[in-house]
Coordinates of C-alpha atoms in Angstrom, one line a residue:
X4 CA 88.9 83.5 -135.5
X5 CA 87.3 85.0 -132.7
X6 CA 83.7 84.6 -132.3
X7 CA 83.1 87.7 -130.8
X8 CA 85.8 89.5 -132.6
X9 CA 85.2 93.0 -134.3
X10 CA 85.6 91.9 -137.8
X11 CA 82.7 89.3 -136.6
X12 CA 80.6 91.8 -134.9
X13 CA 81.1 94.2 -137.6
X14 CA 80.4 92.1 -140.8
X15 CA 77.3 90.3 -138.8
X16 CA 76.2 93.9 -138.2
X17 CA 76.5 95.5 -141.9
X18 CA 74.6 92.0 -142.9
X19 CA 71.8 92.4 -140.9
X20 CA 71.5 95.9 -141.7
X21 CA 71.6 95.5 -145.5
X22 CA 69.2 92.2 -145.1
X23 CA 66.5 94.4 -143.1
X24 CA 67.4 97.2 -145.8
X25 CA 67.6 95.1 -148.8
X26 CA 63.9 93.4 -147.4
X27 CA 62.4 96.6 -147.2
X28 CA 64.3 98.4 -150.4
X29 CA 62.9 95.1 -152.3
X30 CA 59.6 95.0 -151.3
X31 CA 58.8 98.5 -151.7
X32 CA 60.9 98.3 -155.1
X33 CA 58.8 95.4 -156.1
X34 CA 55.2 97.2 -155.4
X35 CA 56.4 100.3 -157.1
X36 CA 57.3 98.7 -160.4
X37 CA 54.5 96.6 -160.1
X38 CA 51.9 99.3 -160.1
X39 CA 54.1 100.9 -162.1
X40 CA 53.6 98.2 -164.9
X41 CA 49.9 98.0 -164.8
X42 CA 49.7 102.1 -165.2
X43 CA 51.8 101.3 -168.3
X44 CA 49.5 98.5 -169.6
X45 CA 46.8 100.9 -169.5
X46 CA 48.5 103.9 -170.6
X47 CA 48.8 101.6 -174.0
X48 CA 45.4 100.2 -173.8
X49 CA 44.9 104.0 -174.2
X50 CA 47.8 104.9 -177.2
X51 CA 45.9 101.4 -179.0
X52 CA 42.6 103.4 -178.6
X53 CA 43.7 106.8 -179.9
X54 CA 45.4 105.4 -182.5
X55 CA 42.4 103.4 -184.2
X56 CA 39.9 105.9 -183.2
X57 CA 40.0 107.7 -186.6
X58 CA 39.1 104.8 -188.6
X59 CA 36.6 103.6 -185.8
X60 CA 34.8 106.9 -186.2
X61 CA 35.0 106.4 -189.9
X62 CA 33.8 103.0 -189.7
X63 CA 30.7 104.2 -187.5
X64 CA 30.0 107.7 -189.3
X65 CA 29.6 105.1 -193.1
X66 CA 28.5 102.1 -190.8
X67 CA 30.8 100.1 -192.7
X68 CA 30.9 96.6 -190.8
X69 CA 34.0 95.5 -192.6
X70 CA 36.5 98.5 -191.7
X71 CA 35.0 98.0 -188.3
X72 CA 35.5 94.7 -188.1
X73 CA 39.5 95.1 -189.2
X74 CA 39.8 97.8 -186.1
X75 CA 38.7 95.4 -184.0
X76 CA 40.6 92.6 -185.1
X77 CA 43.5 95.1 -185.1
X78 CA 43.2 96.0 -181.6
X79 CA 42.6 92.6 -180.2
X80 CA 45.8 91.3 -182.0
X81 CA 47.8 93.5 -179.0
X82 CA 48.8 91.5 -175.9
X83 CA 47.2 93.8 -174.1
X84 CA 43.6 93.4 -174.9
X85 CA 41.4 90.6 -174.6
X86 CA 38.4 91.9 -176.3
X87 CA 36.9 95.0 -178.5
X88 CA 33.6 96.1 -180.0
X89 CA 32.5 98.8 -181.9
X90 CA 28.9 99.9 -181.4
X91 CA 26.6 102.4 -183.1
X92 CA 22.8 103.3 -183.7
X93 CA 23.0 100.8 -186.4
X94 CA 25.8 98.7 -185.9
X95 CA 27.4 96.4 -183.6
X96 CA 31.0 95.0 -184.8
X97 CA 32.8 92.8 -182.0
X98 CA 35.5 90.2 -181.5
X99 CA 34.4 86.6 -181.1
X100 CA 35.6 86.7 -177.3
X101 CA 33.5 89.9 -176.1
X102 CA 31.4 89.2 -173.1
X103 CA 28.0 89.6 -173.0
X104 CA 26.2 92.1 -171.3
X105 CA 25.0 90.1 -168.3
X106 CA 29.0 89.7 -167.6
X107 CA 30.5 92.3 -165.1
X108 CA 33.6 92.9 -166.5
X109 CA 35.4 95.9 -166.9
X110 CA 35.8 97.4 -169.6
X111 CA 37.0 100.5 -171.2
X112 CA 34.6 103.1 -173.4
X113 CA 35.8 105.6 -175.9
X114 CA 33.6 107.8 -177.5
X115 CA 33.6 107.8 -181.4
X116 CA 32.7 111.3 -183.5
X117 CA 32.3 112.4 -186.5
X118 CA 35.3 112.9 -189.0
X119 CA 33.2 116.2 -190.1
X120 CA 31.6 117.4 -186.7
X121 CA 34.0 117.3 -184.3
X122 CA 31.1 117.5 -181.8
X123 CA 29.1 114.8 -183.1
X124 CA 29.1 111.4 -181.2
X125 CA 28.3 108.5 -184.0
X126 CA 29.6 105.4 -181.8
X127 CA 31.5 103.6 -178.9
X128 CA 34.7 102.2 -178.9
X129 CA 34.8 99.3 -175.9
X130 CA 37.8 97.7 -174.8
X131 CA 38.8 94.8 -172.7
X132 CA 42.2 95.0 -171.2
X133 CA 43.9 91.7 -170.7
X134 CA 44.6 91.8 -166.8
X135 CA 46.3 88.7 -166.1
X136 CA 48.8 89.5 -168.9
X137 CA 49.6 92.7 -167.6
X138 CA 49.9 91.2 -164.2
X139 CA 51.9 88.1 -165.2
X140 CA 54.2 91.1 -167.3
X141 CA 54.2 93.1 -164.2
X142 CA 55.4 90.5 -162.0
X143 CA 57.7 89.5 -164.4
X144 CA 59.4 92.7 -164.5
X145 CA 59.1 93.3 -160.7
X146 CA 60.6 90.1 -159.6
X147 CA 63.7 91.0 -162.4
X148 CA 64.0 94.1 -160.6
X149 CA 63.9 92.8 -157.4
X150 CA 66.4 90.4 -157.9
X151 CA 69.0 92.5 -159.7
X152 CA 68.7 95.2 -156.8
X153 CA 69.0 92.3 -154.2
X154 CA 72.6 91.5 -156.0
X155 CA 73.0 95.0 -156.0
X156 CA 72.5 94.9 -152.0
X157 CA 74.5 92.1 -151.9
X158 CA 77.3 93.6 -153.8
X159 CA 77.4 96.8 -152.1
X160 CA 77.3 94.8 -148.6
X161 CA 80.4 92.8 -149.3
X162 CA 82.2 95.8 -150.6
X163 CA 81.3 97.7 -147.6
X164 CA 82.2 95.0 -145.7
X165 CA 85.5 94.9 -147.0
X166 CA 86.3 98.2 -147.2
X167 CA 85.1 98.5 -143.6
X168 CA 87.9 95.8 -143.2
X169 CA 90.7 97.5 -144.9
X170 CA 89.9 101.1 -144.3
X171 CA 88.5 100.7 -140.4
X172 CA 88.6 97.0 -139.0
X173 CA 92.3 96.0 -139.6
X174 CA 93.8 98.8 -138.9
X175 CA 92.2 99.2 -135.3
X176 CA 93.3 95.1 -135.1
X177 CA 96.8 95.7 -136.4
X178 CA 97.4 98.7 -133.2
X179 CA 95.3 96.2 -130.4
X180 CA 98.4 93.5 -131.8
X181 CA 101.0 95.8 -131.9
X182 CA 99.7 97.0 -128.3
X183 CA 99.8 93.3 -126.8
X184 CA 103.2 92.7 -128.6
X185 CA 104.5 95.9 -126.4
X186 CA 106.3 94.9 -122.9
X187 CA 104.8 97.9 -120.5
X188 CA 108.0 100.0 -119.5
X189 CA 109.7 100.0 -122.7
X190 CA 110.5 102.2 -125.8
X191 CA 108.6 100.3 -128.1
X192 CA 105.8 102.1 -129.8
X193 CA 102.6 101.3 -132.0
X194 CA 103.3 102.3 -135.6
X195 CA 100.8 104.7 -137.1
X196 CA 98.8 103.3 -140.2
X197 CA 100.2 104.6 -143.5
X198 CA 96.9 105.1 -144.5
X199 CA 95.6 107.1 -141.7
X200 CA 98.2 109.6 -140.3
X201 CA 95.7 112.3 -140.2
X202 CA 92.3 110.5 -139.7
X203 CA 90.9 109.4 -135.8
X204 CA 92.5 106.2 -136.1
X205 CA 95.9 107.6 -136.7
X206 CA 94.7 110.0 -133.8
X207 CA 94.4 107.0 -131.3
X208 CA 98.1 105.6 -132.7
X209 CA 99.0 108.7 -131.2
X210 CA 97.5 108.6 -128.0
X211 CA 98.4 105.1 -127.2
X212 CA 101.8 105.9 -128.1
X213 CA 101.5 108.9 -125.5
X214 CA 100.0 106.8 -122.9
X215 CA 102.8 104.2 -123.3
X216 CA 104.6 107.1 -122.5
X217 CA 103.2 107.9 -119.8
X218 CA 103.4 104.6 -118.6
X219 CA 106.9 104.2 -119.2
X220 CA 107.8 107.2 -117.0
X221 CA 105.9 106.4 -114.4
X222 CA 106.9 102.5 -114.3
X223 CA 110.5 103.9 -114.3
X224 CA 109.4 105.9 -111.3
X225 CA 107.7 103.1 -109.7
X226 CA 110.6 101.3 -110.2
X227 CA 113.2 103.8 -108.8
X228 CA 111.0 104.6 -105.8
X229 CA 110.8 100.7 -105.3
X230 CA 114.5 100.5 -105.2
X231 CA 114.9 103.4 -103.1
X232 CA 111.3 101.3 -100.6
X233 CA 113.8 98.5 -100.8
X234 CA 116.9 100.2 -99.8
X235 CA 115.0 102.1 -96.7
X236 CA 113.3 99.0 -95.7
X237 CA 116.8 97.3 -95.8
X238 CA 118.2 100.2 -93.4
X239 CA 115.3 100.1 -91.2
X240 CA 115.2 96.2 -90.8
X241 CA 119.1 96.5 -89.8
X242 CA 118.1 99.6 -87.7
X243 CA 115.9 97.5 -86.4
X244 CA 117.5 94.4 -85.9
X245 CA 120.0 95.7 -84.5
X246 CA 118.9 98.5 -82.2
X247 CA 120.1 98.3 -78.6
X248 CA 116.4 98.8 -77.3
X249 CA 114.3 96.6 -77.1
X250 CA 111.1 96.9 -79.8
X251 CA 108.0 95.5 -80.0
X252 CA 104.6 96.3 -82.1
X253 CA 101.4 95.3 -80.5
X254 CA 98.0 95.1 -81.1
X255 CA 95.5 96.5 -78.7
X256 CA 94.6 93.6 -76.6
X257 CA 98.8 92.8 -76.4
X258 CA 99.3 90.8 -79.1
X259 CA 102.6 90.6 -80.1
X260 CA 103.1 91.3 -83.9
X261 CA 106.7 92.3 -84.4
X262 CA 109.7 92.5 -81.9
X263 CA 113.8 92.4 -82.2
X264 CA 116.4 90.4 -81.1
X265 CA 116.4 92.8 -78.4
X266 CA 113.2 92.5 -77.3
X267 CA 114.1 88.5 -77.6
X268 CA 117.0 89.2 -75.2
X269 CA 115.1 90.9 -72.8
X270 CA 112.9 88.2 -72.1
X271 CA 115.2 85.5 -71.7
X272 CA 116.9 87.6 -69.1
X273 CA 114.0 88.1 -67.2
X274 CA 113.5 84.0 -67.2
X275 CA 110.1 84.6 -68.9
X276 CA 108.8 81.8 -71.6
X277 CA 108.5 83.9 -75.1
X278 CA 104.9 84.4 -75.1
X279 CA 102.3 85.8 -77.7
X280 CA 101.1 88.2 -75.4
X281 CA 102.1 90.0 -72.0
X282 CA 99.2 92.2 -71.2
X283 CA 98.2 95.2 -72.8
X284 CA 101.3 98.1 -73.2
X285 CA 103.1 94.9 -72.2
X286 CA 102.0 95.6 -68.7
X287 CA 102.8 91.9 -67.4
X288 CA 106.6 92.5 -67.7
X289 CA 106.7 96.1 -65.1
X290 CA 106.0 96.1 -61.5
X291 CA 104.0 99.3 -61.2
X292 CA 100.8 98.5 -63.6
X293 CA 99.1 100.9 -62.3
X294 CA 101.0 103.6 -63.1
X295 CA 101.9 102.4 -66.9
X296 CA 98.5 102.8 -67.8
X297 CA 97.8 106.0 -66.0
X298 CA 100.7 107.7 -67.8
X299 CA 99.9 106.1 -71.1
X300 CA 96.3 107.5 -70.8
X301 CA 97.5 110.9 -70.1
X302 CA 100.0 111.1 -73.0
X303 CA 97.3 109.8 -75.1
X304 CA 94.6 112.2 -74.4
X305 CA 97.0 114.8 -75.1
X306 CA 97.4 113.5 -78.2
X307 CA 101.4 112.7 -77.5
X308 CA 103.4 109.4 -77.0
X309 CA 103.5 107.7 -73.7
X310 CA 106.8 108.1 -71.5
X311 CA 107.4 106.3 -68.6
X312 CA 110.2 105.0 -66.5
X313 CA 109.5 101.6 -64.8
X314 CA 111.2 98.7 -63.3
X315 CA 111.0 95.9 -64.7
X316 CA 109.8 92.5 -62.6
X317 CA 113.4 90.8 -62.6
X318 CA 114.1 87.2 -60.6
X319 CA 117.6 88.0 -59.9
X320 CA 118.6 91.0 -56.9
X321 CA 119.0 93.4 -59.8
X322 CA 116.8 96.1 -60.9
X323 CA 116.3 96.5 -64.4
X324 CA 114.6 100.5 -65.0
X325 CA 113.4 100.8 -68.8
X326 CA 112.0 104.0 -70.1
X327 CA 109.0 103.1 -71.9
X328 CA 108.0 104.7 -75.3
X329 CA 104.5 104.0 -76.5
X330 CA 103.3 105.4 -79.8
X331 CA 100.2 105.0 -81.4
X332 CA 100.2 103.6 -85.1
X333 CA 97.2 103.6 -87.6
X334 CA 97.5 101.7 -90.3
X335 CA 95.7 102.2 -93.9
X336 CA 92.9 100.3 -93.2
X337 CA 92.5 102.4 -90.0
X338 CA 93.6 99.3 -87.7
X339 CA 95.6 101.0 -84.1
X340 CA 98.4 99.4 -83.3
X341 CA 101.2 100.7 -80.3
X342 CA 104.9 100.8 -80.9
X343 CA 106.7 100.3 -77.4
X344 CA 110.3 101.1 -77.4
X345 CA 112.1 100.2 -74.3
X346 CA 115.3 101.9 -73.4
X347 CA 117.5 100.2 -70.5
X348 CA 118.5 103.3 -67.8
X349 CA 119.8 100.9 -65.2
X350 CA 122.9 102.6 -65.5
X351 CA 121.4 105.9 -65.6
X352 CA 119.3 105.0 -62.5
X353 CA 122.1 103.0 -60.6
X354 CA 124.3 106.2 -61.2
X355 CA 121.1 108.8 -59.6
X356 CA 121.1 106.7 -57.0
X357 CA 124.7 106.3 -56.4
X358 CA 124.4 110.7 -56.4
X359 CA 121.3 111.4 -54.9
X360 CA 122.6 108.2 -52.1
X361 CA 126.3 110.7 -51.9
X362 CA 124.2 113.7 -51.8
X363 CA 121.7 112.8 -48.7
X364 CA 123.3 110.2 -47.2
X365 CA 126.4 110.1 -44.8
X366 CA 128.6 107.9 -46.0
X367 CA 130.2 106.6 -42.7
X368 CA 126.8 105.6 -40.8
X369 CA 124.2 105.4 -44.3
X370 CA 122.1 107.7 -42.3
X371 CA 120.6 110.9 -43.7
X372 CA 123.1 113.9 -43.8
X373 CA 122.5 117.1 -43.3
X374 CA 121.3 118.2 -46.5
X375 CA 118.4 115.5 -46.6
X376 CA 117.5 116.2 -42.8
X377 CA 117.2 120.2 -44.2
X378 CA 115.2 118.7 -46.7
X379 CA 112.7 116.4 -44.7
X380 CA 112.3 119.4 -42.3
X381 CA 111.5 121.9 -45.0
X382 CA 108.7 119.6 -46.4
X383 CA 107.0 119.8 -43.6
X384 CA 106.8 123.0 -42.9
X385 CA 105.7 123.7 -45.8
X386 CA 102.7 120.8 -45.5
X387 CA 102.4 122.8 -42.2
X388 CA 102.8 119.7 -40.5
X389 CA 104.0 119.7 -36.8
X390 CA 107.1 117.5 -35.7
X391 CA 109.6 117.4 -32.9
X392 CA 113.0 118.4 -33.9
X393 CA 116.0 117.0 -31.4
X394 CA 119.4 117.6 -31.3
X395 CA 121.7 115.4 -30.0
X396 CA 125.5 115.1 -29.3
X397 CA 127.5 112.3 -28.2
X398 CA 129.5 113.1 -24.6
X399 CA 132.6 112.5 -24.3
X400 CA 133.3 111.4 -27.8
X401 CA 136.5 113.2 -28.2
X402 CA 138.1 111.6 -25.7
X403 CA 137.8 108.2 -26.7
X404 CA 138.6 109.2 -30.7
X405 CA 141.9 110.8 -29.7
X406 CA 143.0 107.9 -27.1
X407 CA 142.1 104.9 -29.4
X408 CA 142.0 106.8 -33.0
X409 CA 139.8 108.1 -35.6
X410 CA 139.1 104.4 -36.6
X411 CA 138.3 103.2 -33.5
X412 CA 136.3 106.5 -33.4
X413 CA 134.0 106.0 -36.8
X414 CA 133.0 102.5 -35.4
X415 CA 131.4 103.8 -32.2
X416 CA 129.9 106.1 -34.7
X417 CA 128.2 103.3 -36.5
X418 CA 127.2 101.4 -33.4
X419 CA 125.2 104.7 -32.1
X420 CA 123.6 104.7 -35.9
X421 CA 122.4 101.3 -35.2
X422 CA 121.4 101.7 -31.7
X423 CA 119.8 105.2 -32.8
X424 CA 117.9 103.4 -35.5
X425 CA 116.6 100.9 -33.1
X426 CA 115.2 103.5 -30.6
X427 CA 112.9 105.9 -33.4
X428 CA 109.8 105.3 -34.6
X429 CA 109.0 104.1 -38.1
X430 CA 108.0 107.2 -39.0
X431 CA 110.9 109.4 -37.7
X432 CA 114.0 110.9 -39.6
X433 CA 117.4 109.9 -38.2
X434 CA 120.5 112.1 -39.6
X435 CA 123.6 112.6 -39.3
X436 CA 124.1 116.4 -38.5
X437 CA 127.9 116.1 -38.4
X438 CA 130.7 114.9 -36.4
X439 CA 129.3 113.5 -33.5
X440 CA 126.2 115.1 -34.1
X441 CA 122.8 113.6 -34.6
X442 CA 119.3 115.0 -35.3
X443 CA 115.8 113.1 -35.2
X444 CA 113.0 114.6 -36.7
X445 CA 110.1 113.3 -35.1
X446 CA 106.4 114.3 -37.0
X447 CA 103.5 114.3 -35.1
X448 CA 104.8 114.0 -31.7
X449 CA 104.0 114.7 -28.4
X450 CA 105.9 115.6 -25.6
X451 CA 105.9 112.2 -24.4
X452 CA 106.4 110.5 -27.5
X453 CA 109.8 112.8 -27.4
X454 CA 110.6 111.9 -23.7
X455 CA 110.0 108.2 -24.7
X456 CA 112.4 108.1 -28.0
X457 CA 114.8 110.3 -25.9
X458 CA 114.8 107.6 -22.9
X459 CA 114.8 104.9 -25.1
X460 CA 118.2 106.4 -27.2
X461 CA 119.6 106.7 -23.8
X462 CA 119.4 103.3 -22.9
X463 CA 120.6 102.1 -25.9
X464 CA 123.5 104.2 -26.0
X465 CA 124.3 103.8 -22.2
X466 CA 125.6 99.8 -23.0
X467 CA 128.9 99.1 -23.3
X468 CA 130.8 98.4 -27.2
X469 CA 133.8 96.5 -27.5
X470 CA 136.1 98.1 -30.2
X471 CA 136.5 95.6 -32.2
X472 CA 140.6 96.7 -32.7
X473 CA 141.3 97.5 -29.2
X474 CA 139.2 94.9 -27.2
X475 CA 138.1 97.3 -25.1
X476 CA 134.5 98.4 -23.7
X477 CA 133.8 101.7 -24.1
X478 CA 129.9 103.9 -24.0
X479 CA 128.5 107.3 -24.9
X480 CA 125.7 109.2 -23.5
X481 CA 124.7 112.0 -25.3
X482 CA 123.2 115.6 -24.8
X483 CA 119.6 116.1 -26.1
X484 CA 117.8 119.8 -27.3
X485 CA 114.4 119.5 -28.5
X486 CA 111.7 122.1 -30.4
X487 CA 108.5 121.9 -31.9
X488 CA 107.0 123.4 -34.7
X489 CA 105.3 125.3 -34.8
X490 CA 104.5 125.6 -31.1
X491 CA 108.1 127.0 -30.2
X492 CA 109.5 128.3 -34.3
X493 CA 108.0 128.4 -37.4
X494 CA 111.2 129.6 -38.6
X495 CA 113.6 126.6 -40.0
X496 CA 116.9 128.3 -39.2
X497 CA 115.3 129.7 -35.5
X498 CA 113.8 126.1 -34.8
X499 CA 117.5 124.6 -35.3
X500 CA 118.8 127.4 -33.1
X501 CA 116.3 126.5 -30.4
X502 CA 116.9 123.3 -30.4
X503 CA 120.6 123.6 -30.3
X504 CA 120.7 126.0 -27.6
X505 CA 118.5 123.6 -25.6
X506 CA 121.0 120.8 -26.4
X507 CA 123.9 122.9 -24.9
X508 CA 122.0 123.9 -21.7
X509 CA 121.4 120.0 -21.5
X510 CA 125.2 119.5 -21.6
X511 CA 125.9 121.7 -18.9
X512 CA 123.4 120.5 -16.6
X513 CA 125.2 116.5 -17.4
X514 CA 126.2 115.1 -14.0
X515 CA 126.7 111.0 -14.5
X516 CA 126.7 108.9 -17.2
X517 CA 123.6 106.7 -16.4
X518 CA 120.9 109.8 -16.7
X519 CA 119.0 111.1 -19.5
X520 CA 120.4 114.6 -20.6
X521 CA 116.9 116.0 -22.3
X522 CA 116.2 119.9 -22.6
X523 CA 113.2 121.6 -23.7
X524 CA 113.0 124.7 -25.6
X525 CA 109.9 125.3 -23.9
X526 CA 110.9 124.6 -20.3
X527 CA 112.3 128.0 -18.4
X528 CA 114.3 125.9 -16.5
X529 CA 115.7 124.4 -19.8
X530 CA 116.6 120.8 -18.2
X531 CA 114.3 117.8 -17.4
X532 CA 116.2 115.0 -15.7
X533 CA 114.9 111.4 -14.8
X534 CA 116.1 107.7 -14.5
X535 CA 116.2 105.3 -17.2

């Protein structure tokens, strides 16, 4: 059995409680009936007394020493008294035992009268009560008493124990068994005590059976909701998995927690060992750092997710763009950990760049078309930025595209691209205008500076090129307008008009092949000639 068991507890508790009781109960039980006892002794001491004094007070009223002397052998034949005398004026009757009258003892004194005068005292009745038998008797009867209400205490305490047992104890220990036999989630119930389906123990039947309940519904909808955890974490994994975009979950500082097989694949084909960490936002794997973290930043302080579009540091001659997702996860003990999707849009940037390539660039030389050179000359105007604009046409193109053919024609073309290209500045715009018009935008420059490109174009063109079909030599000059802005238009369609009219006054004033045809919007005379 259990030490500390409530049957234990209880019965060590209704023990101690009836041995402080049956101590106290006992003792005060045993003091009462002692004095008790002793008040009795006297109290007969007294009935002895009363009931002799008649034929004391006869005995001292006649003085008749032999009636007197039967009264007191009468009285001292009690238990209760140890000695008696009768005294008078003229006689003195006492048992053998009387103490003297140097002894202190106490005695009792009753007053004797007169069997005719009421009022009349004619002697003294003196009595010595026999203390150590009344003590001995009280004690007697005291420790009888005691021990018979001690049984009575002990009785009482085992019956209370065991009703305690019956009625309380096993009943609470037949629902804690029936409660530990119970599998949690089940029908099974506690059964409620025949003997208490109305009383607080048939109460808490009750309201364990409601909290097992309880318990069952909610374990069943623990249970469903797991099932239903189990089958969203299952979708998500494969989700996951198997997602064409590379994922990854990162700490702060870059370490890698979690990443797919995408993620995986992406590595490999950037020839990169599989590392724990690549920097943070995975920074290590983009080319532009720099502006990762500045975009990140931004999102973040608005309180949004970070989108970027990078390229990705590749060893092979392709470029790999990723739109980068970063999101901010806080877990539930409050620990911040980024989500970084990464979306390939090589593709998508291949195919922009395929359009925005067919939308400004000429497809026969790969120089600017018209479009972009509209576009360049619009952005700086509006930066208010001055430039040179110069408009140029080939001489005498035509004849050589009808004579040898539009092939023929479309390489000489791309050799005055190239040799264009090798006469501007780095920071010019070449374009073609169209047909066998060109246009070179020229920021920042000077008169000279224009002169200079203009000469050098010339020279350049001037050479001979064999076609490569026809092995034959042939060269170009060409006719050359110029206008600045804003000194001469600030207008974009009258600056193009400017310099086009200066390039036809240019091709009118054309005399040999070898000189540079170079016309000034500015100049009244609209031509400036010179040597190479």
């Amino acid at each position: 059995m259990n030490k500390s068991g409530l049957v234990i507890r209880l019965a060590i508790v209704i023990i101690f409680t009836a041995v402080i009781v049956g101590l106290i109960t006992t003792q005060i039980f045993y003091r009462f009936t002692f004095l008790n006892e002793q008040v009795l002794g006297q109290q007969s001491i007294h009935q002895l007394s009363n009931t002799v004094s008649k034929t004391a007070s006869i005995a001292s009223y006649l003085g008749d020493e032999e009636l007197a002397r039967e009264v007191v052998n009468g009285l001292i034949s009690n238990d209760v008294i140890t000695s008696a005398a009768i005294k008078t004026d003229t006689l003195v009757v006492k048992s053998d035992n009387f103490p003297d009258a140097d002894a202190s003892i106490d005695t009792l004194e009753f007053a004797l009268y007169s069997p005719f005068q009421k009022d009349r005292r004619v002697g003294l009745l003196i009595v010595e009560a026999n203390d150590d038998y009344l003590r001995v008797k009280a004690n007697n009867i005291s420790a009888t008493n005691t021990f018979f209400v001690g049984i009575e205490a002990l009785i009482i305490t085992i019956i209370s124990i065991l009703v305690t047992y019956y009625v309380i104890t096993r009943p609470i220990l037949n629902i804690g068994k029936a409660l530990h036999s119970i599998s949690p989630g089940t029908s099974e119930r506690i059964a409620k005590p025949l003997s208490h389906q109305k009383s607080e123990i048939g109460q808490l039947a009750d309201d364990v059976n409601e909290l097992l309940a309880k318990a069952e519904q909610q374990l069943l909808k623990e249970k469903s909701l797991r099932s239903e955890v189990e089958v969203l974490e299952s979708r998500f994994r494969m989700l996951f998995e198997n997602a064409t975009s590379a994922i990854a979950l990162v700490e702060p500082k870059g370490d890698l927690l979690l990443y797919n097989e995408t993620f995986e694949t992406l590595i490999q084909k950037l020839q990169l060992p599989l590392k724990k960490n690549y920097g943070n936002y995975l920074q290590d794997l983009f080319i532009m750092k720099k502006e990762l973290h500045e975009q990140i930043q931004i999102a973040f302080e608005n309180n949004e997710s970070a989108m970027a579009e990078l390229e990705l540091i590749s060893p092979q001659d392709e470029k790999i763009w990723m739109q980068v997702v970063v999101t901010p996860l806080v877990t539930d003990d409050f620990q911040e950990n980024y989500q970084i999707t990464l979306h390939d849009i090589s593709k998508r940037k291949y195919q922009i760049s395929l359009l925005d390539k067919k939308a400004n660039f000429d497809s026969l030389t790969n120089l600017f078309n018209r479009h972009a050179a509209e576009q360049h000359l619009r952005q700086l105007m509006a930066n208010r930025e001055p430039f040179a604009l110069i408009m140029m046409d080939l001489n005498d193109f035509k004849p050589i595209n009808d004579i040898f053919g539009h092939d023929a024609g479309d390489e000489l073309l791309i050799h005055v691209s190239s040799q264009l290209l090798k006469s501007v500045r780095k920071a010019d715009i070449l374009a073609r205008w169209g047909g066998d018009e060109f246009v070179l935008i020229l920021p920042k420059a000077s008169r000279e500076d224009v002169i200079n490109v203009c000469a050098k174009s010339a020279a350049k063109l001037s050479k001979p090129h064999n076609l490569s079909q026809h092995d034959k030599s042939v060269f170009v000059t060409a006719s050359m307008g110029v206008s600045f802005y804003p000194d001469d238009q600030v207008e974009l369609l009258e600056l193009i008009r400017s310099a086009d009219k200066a390039m036809y006054q240019a091709k009118k004033q054309k005399t040999i092949n070898n000189e540079l045809y170079l016309s000034f919007t500015s100049d009244k005379a609209n031509l400036v000639s010179g040597k190479k």
